[in-house]
Tab-separated table of C-alpha atoms and ligand atoms in Angstrom:
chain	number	residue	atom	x	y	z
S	1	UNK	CA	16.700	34.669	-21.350
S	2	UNK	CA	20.595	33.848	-19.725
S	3	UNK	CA	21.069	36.783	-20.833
S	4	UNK	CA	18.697	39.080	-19.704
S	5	UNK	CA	19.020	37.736	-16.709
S	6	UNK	CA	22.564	38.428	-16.325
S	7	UNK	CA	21.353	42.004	-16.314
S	8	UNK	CA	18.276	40.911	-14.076
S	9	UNK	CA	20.601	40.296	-11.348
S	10	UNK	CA	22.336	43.536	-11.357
S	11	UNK	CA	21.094	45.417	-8.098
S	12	UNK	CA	18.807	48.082	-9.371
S	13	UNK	CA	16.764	45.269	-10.859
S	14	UNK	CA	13.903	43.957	-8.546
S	15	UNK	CA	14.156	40.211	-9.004
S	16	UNK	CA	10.631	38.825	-9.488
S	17	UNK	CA	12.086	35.957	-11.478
S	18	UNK	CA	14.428	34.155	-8.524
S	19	UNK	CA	13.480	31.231	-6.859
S	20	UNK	CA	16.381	31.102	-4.022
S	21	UNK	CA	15.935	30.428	-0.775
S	22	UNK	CA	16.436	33.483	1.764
S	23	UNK	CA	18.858	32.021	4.404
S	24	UNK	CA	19.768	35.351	6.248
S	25	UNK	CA	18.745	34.526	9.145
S	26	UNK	CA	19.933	30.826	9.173
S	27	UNK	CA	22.754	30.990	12.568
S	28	UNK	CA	25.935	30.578	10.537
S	29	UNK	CA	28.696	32.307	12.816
S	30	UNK	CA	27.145	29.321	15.674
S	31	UNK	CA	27.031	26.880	12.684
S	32	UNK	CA	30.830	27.643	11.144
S	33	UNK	CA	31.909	26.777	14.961
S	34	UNK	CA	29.954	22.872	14.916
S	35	UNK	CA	31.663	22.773	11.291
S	36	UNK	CA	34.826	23.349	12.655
S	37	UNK	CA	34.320	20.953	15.804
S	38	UNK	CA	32.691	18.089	13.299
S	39	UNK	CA	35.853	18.275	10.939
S	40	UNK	CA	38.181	18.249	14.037
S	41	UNK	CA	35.924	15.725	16.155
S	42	UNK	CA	35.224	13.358	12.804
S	43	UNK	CA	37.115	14.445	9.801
S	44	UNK	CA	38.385	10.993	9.037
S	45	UNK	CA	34.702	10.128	8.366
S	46	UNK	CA	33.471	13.463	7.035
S	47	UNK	CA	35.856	14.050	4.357
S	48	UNK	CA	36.081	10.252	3.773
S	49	UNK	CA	33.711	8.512	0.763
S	50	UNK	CA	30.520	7.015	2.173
S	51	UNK	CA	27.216	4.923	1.213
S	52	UNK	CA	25.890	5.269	-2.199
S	53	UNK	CA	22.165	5.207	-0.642
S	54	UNK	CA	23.387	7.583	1.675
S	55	UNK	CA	24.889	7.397	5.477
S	56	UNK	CA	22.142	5.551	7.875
S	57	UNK	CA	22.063	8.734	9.938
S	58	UNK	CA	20.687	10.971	7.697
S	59	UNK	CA	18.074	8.430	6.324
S	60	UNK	CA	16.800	7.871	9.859
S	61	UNK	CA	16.943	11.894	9.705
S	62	UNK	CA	14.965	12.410	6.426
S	63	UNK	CA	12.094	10.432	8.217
S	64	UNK	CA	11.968	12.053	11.361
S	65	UNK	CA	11.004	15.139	8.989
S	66	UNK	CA	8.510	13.237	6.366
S	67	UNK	CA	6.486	12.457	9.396
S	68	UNK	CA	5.824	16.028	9.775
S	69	UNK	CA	3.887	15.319	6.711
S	70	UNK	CA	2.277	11.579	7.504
S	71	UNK	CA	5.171	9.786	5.603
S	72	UNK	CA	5.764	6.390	7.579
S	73	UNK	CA	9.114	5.697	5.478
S	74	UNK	CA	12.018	3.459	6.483
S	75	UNK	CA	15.359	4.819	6.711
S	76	UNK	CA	16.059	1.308	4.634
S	77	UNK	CA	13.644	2.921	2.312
S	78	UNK	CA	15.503	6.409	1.143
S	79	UNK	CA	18.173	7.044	-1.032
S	80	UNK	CA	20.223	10.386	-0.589
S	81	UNK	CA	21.189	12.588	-3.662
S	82	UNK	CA	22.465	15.871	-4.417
S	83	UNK	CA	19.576	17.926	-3.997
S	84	UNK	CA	16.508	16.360	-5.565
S	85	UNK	CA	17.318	17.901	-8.586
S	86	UNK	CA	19.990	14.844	-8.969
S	87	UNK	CA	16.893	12.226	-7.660
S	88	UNK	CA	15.316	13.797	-10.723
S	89	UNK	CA	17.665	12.855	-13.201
S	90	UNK	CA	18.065	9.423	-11.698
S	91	UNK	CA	15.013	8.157	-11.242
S	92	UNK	CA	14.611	9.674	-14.877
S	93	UNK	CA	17.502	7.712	-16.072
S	94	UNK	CA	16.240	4.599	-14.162
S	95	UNK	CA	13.010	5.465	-15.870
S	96	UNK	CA	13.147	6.192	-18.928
S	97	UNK	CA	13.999	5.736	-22.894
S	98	UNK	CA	13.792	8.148	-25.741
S	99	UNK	CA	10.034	8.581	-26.406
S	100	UNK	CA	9.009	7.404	-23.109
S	101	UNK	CA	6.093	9.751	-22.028
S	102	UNK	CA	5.725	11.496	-18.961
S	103	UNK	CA	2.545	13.025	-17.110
S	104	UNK	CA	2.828	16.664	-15.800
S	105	UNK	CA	0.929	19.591	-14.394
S	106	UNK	CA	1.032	22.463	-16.529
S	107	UNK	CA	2.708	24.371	-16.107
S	108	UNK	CA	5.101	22.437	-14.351
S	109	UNK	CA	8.981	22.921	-12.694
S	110	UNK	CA	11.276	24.460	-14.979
S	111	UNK	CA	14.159	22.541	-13.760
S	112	UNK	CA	12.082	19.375	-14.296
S	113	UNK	CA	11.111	19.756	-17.634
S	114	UNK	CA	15.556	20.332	-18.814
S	115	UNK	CA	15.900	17.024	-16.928
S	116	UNK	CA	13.163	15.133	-19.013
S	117	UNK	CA	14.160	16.863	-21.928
S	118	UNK	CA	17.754	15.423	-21.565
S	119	UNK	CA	16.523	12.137	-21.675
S	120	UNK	CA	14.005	12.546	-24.735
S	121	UNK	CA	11.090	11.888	-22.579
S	122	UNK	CA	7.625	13.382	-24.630
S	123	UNK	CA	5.645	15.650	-22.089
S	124	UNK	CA	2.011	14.971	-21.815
S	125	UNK	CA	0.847	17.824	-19.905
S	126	UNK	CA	-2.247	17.668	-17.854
S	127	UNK	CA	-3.564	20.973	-16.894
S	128	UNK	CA	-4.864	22.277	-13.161
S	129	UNK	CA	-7.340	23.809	-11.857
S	130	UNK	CA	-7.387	25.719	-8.035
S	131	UNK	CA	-7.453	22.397	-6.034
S	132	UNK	CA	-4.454	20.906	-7.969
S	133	UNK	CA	-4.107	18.452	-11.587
S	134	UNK	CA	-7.448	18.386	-13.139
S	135	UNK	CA	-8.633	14.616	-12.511
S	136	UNK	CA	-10.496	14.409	-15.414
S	137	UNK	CA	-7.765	16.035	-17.572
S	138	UNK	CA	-5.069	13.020	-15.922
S	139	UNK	CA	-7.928	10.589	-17.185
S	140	UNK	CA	-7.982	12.274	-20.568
S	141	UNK	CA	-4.724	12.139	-21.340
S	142	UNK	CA	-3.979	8.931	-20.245
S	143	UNK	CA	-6.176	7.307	-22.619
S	144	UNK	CA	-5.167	9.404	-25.111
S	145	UNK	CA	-1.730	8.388	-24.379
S	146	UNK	CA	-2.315	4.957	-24.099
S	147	UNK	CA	-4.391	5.362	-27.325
S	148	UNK	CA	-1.428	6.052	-29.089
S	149	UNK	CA	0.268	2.746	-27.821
S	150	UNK	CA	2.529	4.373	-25.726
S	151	UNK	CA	2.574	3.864	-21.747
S	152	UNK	CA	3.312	7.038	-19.309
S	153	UNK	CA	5.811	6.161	-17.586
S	154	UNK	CA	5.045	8.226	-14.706
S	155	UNK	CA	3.050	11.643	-13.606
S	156	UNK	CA	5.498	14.141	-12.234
S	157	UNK	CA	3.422	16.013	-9.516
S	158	UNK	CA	4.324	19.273	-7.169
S	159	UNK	CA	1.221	18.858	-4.451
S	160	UNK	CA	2.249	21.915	-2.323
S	161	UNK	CA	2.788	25.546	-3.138
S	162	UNK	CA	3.420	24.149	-6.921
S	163	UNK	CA	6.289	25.535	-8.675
S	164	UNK	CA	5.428	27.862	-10.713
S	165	UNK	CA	1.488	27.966	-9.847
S	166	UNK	CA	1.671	28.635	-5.787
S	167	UNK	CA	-1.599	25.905	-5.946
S	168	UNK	CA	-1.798	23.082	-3.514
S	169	UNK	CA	-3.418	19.924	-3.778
S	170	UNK	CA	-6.485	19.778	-1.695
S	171	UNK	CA	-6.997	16.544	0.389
S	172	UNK	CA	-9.844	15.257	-1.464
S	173	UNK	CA	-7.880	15.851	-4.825
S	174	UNK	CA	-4.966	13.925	-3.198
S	175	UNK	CA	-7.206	11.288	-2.265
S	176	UNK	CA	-8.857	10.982	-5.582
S	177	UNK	CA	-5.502	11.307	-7.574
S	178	UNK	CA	-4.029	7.975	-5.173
S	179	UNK	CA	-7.250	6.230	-6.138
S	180	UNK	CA	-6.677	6.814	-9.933
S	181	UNK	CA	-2.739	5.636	-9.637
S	182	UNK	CA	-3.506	2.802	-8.196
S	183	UNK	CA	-6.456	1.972	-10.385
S	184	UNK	CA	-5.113	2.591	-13.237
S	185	UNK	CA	-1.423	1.343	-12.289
S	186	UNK	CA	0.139	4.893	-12.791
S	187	UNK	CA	3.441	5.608	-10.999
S	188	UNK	CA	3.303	8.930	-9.857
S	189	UNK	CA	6.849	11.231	-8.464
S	190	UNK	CA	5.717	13.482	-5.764
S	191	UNK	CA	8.409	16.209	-5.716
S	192	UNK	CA	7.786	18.223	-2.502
S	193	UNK	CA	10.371	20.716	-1.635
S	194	UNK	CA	8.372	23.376	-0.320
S	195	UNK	CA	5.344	21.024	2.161
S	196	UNK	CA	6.778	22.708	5.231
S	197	UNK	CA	6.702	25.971	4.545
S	198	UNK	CA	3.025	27.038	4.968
S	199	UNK	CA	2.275	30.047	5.759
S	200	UNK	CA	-0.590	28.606	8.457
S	201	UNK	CA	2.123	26.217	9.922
S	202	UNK	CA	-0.034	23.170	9.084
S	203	UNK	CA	1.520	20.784	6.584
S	204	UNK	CA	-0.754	18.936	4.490
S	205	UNK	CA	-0.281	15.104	4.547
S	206	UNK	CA	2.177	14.245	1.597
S	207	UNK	CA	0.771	11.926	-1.379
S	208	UNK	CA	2.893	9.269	-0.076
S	209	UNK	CA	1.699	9.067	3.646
S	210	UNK	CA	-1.882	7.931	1.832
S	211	UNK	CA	0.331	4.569	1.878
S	212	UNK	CA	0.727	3.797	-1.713
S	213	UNK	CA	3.679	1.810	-3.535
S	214	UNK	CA	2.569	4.035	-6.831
S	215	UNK	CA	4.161	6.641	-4.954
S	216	UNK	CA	8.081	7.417	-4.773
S	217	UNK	CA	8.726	10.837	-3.213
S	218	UNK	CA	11.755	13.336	-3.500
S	219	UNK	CA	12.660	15.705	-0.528
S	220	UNK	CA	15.124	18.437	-0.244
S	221	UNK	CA	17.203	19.999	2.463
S	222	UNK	CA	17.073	23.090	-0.030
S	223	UNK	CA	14.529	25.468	1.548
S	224	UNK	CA	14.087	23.756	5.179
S	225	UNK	CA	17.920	24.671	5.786
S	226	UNK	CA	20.615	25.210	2.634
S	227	UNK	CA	20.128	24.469	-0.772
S	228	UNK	CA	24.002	25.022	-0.879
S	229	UNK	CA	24.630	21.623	0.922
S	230	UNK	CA	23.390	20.022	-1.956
S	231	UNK	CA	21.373	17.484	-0.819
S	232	UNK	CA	17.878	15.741	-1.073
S	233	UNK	CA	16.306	12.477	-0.944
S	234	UNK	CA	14.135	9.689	-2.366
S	235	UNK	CA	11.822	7.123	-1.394
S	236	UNK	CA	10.923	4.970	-3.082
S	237	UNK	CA	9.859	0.716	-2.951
S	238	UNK	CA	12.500	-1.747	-2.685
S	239	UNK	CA	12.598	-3.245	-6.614
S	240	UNK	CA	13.178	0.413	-7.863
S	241	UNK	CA	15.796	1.515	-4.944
S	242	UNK	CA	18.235	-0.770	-6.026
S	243	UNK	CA	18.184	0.604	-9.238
S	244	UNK	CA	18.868	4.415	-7.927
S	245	UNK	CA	21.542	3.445	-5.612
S	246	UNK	CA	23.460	1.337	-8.616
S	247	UNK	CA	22.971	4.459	-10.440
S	248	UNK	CA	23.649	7.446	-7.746
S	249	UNK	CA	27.048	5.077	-7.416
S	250	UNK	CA	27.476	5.051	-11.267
S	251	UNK	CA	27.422	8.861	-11.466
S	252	UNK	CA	28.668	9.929	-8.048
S	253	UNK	CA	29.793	7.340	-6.353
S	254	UNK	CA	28.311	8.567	-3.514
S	255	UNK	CA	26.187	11.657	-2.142
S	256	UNK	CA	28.649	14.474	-0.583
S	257	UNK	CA	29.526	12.807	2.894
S	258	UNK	CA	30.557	16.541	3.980
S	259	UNK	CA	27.646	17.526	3.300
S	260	UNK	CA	25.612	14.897	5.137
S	261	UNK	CA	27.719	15.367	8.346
S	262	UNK	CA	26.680	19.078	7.906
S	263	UNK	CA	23.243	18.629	7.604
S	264	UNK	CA	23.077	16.266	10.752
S	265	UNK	CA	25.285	18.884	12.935
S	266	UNK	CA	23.047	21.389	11.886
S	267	UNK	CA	19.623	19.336	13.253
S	268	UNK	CA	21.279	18.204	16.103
S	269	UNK	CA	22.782	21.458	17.637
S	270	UNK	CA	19.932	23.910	16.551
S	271	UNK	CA	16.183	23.937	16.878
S	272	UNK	CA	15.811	23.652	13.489
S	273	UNK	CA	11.435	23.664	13.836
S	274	UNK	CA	11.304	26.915	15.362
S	275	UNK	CA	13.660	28.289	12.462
S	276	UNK	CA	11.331	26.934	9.976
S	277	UNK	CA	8.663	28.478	11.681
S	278	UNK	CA	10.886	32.098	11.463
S	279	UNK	CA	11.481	31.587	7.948
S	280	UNK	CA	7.746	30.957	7.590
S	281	UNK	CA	7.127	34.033	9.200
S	282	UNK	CA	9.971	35.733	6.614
S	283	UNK	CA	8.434	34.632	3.731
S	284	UNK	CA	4.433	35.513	5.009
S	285	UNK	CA	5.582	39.104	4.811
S	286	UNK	CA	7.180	38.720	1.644
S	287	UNK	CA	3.900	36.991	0.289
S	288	UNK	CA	1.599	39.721	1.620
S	289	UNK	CA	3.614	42.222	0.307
S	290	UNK	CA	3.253	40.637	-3.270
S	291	UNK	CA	-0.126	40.434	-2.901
S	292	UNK	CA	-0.451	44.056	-1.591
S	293	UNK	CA	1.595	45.321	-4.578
S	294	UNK	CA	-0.315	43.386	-7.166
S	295	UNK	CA	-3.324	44.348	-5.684
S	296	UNK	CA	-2.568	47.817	-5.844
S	297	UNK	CA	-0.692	48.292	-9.012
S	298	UNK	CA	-1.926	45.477	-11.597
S	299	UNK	CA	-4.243	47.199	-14.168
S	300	UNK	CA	-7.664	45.535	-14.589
S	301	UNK	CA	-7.661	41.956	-16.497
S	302	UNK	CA	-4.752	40.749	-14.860
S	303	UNK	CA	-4.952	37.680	-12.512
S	304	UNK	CA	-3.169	35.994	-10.102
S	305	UNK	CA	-2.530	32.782	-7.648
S	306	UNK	CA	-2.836	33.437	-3.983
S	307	UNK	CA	-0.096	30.976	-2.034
S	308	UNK	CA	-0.468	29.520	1.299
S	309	UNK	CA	3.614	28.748	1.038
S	310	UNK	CA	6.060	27.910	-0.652
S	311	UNK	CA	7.650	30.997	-3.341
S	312	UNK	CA	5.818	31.535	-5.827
S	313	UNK	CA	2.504	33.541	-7.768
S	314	UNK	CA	1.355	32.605	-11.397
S	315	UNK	CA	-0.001	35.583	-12.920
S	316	UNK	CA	-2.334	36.066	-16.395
S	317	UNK	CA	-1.919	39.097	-18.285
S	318	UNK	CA	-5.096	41.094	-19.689
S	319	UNK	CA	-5.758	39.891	-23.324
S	320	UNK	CA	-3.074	40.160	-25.365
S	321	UNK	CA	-0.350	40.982	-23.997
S	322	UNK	CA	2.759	38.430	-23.792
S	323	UNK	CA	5.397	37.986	-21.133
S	324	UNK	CA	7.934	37.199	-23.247
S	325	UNK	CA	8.089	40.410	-25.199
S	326	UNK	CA	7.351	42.035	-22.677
S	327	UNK	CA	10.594	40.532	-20.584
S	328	UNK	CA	13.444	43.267	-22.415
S	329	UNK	CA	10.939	46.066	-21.619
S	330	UNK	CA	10.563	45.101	-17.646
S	331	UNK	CA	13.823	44.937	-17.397
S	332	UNK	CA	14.514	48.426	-19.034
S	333	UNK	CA	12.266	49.331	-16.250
S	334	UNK	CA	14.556	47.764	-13.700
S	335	UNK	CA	11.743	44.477	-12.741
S	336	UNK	CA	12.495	40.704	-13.267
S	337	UNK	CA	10.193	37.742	-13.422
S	338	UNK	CA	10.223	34.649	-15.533
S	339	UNK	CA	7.560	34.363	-18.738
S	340	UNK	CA	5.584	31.599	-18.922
S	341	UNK	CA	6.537	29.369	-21.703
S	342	UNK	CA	10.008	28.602	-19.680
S	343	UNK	CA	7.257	26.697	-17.576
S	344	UNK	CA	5.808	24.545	-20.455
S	345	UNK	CA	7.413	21.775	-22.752
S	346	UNK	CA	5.526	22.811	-25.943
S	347	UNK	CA	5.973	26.637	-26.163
S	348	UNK	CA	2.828	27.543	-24.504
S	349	UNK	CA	1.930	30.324	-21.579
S	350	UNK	CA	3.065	33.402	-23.210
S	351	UNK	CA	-0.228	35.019	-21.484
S	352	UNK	CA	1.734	33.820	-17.864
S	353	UNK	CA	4.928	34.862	-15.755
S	354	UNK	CA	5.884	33.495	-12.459
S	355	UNK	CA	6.782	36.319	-9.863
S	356	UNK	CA	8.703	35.013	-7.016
S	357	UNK	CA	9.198	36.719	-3.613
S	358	UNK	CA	11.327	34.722	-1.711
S	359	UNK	CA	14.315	36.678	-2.035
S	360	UNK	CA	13.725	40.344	-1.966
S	361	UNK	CA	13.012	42.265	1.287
S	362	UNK	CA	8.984	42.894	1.660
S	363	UNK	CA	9.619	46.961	0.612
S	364	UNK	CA	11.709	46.012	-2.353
S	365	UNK	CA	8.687	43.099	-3.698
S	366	UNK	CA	6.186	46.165	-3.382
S	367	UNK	CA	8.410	48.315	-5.274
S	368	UNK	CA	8.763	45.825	-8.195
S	369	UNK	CA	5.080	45.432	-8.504
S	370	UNK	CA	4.683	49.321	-8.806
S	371	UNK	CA	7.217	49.076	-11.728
S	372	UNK	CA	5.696	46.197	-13.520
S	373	UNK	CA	2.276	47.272	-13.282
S	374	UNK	CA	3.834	50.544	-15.399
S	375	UNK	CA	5.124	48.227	-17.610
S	376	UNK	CA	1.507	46.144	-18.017
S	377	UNK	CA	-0.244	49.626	-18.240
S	378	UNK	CA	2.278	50.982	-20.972
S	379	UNK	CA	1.891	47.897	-22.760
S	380	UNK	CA	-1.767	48.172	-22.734
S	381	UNK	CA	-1.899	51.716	-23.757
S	382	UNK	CA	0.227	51.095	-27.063
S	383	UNK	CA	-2.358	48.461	-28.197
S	384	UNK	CA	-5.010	50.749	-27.390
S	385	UNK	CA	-3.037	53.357	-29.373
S	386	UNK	CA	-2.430	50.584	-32.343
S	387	UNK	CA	-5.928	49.044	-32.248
S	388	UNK	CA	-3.988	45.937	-31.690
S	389	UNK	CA	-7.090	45.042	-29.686
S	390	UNK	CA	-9.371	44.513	-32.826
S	391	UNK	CA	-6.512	41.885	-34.198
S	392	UNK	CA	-6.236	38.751	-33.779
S	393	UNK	CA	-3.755	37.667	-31.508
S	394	UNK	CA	-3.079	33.905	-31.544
S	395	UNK	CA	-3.139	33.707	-28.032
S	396	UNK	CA	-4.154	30.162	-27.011
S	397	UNK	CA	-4.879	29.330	-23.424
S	398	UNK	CA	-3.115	25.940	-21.718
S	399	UNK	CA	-6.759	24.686	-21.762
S	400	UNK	CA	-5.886	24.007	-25.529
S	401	UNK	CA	-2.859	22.885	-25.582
S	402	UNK	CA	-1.685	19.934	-27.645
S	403	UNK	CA	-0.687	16.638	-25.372
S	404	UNK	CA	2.448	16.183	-26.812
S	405	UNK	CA	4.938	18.820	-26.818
S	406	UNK	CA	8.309	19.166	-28.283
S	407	UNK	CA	11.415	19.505	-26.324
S	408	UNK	CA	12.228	23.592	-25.774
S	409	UNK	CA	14.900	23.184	-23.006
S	410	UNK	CA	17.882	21.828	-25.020
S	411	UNK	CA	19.721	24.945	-22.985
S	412	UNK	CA	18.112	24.742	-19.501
S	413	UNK	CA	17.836	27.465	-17.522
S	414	UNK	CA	19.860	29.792	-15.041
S	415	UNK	CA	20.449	27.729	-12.027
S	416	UNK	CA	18.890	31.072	-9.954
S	417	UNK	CA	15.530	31.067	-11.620
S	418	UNK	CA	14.775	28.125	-10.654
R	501	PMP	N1	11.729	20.627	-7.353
R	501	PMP	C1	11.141	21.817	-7.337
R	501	PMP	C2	9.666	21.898	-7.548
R	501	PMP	C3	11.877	22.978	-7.097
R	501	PMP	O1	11.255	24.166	-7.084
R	501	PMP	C4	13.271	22.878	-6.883
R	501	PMP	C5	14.164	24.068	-6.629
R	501	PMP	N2	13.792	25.251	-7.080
R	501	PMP	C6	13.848	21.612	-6.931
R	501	PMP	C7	13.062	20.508	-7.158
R	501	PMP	C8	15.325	21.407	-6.775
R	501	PMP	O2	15.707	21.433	-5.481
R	501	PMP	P1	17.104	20.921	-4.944
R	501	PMP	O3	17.821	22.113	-4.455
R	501	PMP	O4	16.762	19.938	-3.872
R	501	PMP	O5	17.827	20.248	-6.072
């Protein structure tokens, strides 16, 4: 898959299959001037090591924005890390030993699943339906978990504009899934990179803001302003906080003080709500043009996800077909996305493919739907031709997927696929 999407990124190709961020329009001549004032004005600090939990500024920051989503946190309470992909791997460090089992949606983040698999956690996935995790799949699997002997040590859980799926959590589902954590003592990681950009410009209330210690959250600076800057956050109760910042110092010493001067500078001088609100508009177009496309071009038996933010659609392909194989043959036709299984621990989704539009221009997103429903409808026509139909195809749906699932990410994947 590197590979191919070496090629992938070559410009002819419509990219489908990236999930970057589309910071054109982010005011970077006006922001290289505050750079340059902040390294003349406070170098000495800036470009000096800081806090391993993180400078007090920025904390106090990262909750003037979770309250945009109900989060009453403490800036005592958050602990600052290089994007929350590095909160990942702590917390998973922190968390857990070879074996350990963790809880997921599936399909779940790509990027999530290499981190777990580094640290020999089993994935117990947990499947979804359109308002979010399946509640009585969680219960399910628990007790079959717990059946086995073996504790979860937490459920990893994307409530908005999941990546890969585009679902979000209703608020009754969010409700009910707080009620089971705490019932059942369940820790539950609410990674939510993507709550405030909705495409209605009403963020839903974040799993932590229903006030629950089961609940340690990871934010991002990644898609609200520059995933370049490298830096994201955690909350998370006092007993387990100590633990991250020991360990953020043990791998980093600290998180990039440059970078946290940047970040301030950058929601200090500009109105940095009304440019989420433009990038929400940016991304709406992008979305409807997806939608348009697919709507126009996708042959009949294919299915798709319908976002209300965030990046990303989760398609199904008509019976039969699988978006693996198919991969070399999209990209022959110059279209990108990424198959399924790269979204499931144990091999599974070969029916799915994630098609992103964040990153191409509205006109270039229609134009890549045109070309892979070609590819769907060529596909489809040399079954017909083969009788392929009448054969059994071994297809299995997530629905019957096994609970535990074997490590596939040794490798991990592209850094801009994710
Ligand atoms: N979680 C999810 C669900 C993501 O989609 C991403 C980025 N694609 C991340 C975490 C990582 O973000 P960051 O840049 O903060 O490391």
């Amino acid at each position: 898959m590197r590979s191919l999407f070496a090629v992938a990124n070559r410009p002819e190709v419509v990219s489908l299959a990236g999930g970057m961020p589309n910071i054109e329009d982010l005011p970077r001549a006006a922001l290289g001037e505050a750079a340059a004032k902040l390294i003349a004005d406070h170098g000495t600090q800036a470009l000096q090591y800081g806090s391993g939990q993180g400078e007090a500024f920025i904390r106090e920051l990262t909750c003037e924005i979770m309250a945009l989503e109900g989060v009453n946190a403490n800036p005592d309470d958050v602990v600052m890390c290089a994007g929350s992909t590095q909160g990942l791997d702590i917390l998973t460090r922190v968390f857990i030993d070879p074996g350990d089992v963790i809880l997921t949606e599936a399909p779940t983040y790509v990027g999530a699943l290499s981190t777990f698999a580094a640290y020999q956690a089993q994935i117990v996935h947990v499947e979804m339906d359109g308002d979010g995790i399946s509640m009585a799949a969680l219960d399910q699997a628990l007790a079959t978990v717990r059946a086995q002997g073996k504790t979860a040590k937490f459920l990893y859980t994307i409530p908005n504009f999941q990546n890969p799926s585009g679902i979000t959590q209703t608020m009754e589902r969010r409700r009910e899934l707080v009620e089971f954590a705490e019932k059942e003592h369940l820790l539950i990681l609410e990674d939510n990179p993507y709550g405030l950009l909705t495409i209605d410009g009403t963020p839903k209330p974040a799993l932590r803001s229903l006030e629950s210690d089961q609940i340690i959250y990871l934010g991002s600076f990644s898609k609200i302003f520059s995933p370049g800057v490298r830096l994201g956050w955690i909350v998370a109760p006092p007993a387990v906080r100590e633990k991250l910042v020991l360990t953020q110092e043990a791998a980093t010493l600290c998180p990039s003080v440059f970078s946290q001067f940047l970040v301030k500078t950058y929601f200090d001088t500009f109105d940095w709500r009304s440019q989420i609100v433009e990038f929400n508009d940016m991304y709406r177009a992008r979305r409807d043009a997806m939608e348009d496309g697919l709507a126009k071009h996708m042959p009949e038996g294919m299915t798709w996800t319908h976002p209300a933010g965030g990046f990303f659609v989760w398609a199904q392909l008509p019976q039969g077909l699988d978006s693996q194989a198919m991969l070399p043959r999209a990209v022959t036709a110059k279209v990108a996305y990424v198959p399924g299984p790269a979204f499931y621990a144990d091999g599974f989704g070969s029916r799915y493919m994630r098609l992103s539009y964040c990153f191409p221009t509205p006109e270039r997103i229609f134009e890549g739907t045109r070309r892979l429903g070609d590819v769907i409808k060529a596909e489809l026509a040399m079954r017909a031709t083969f009788g392929l139909d009448a054969l059994e195809d071994g297809q299995t749906s997530p629905e019957q997927a096994p609970l535990t699932g074997k490590d596939q990410h040794g490798q991990g994947p592209a850094p801009d696929i994710l």
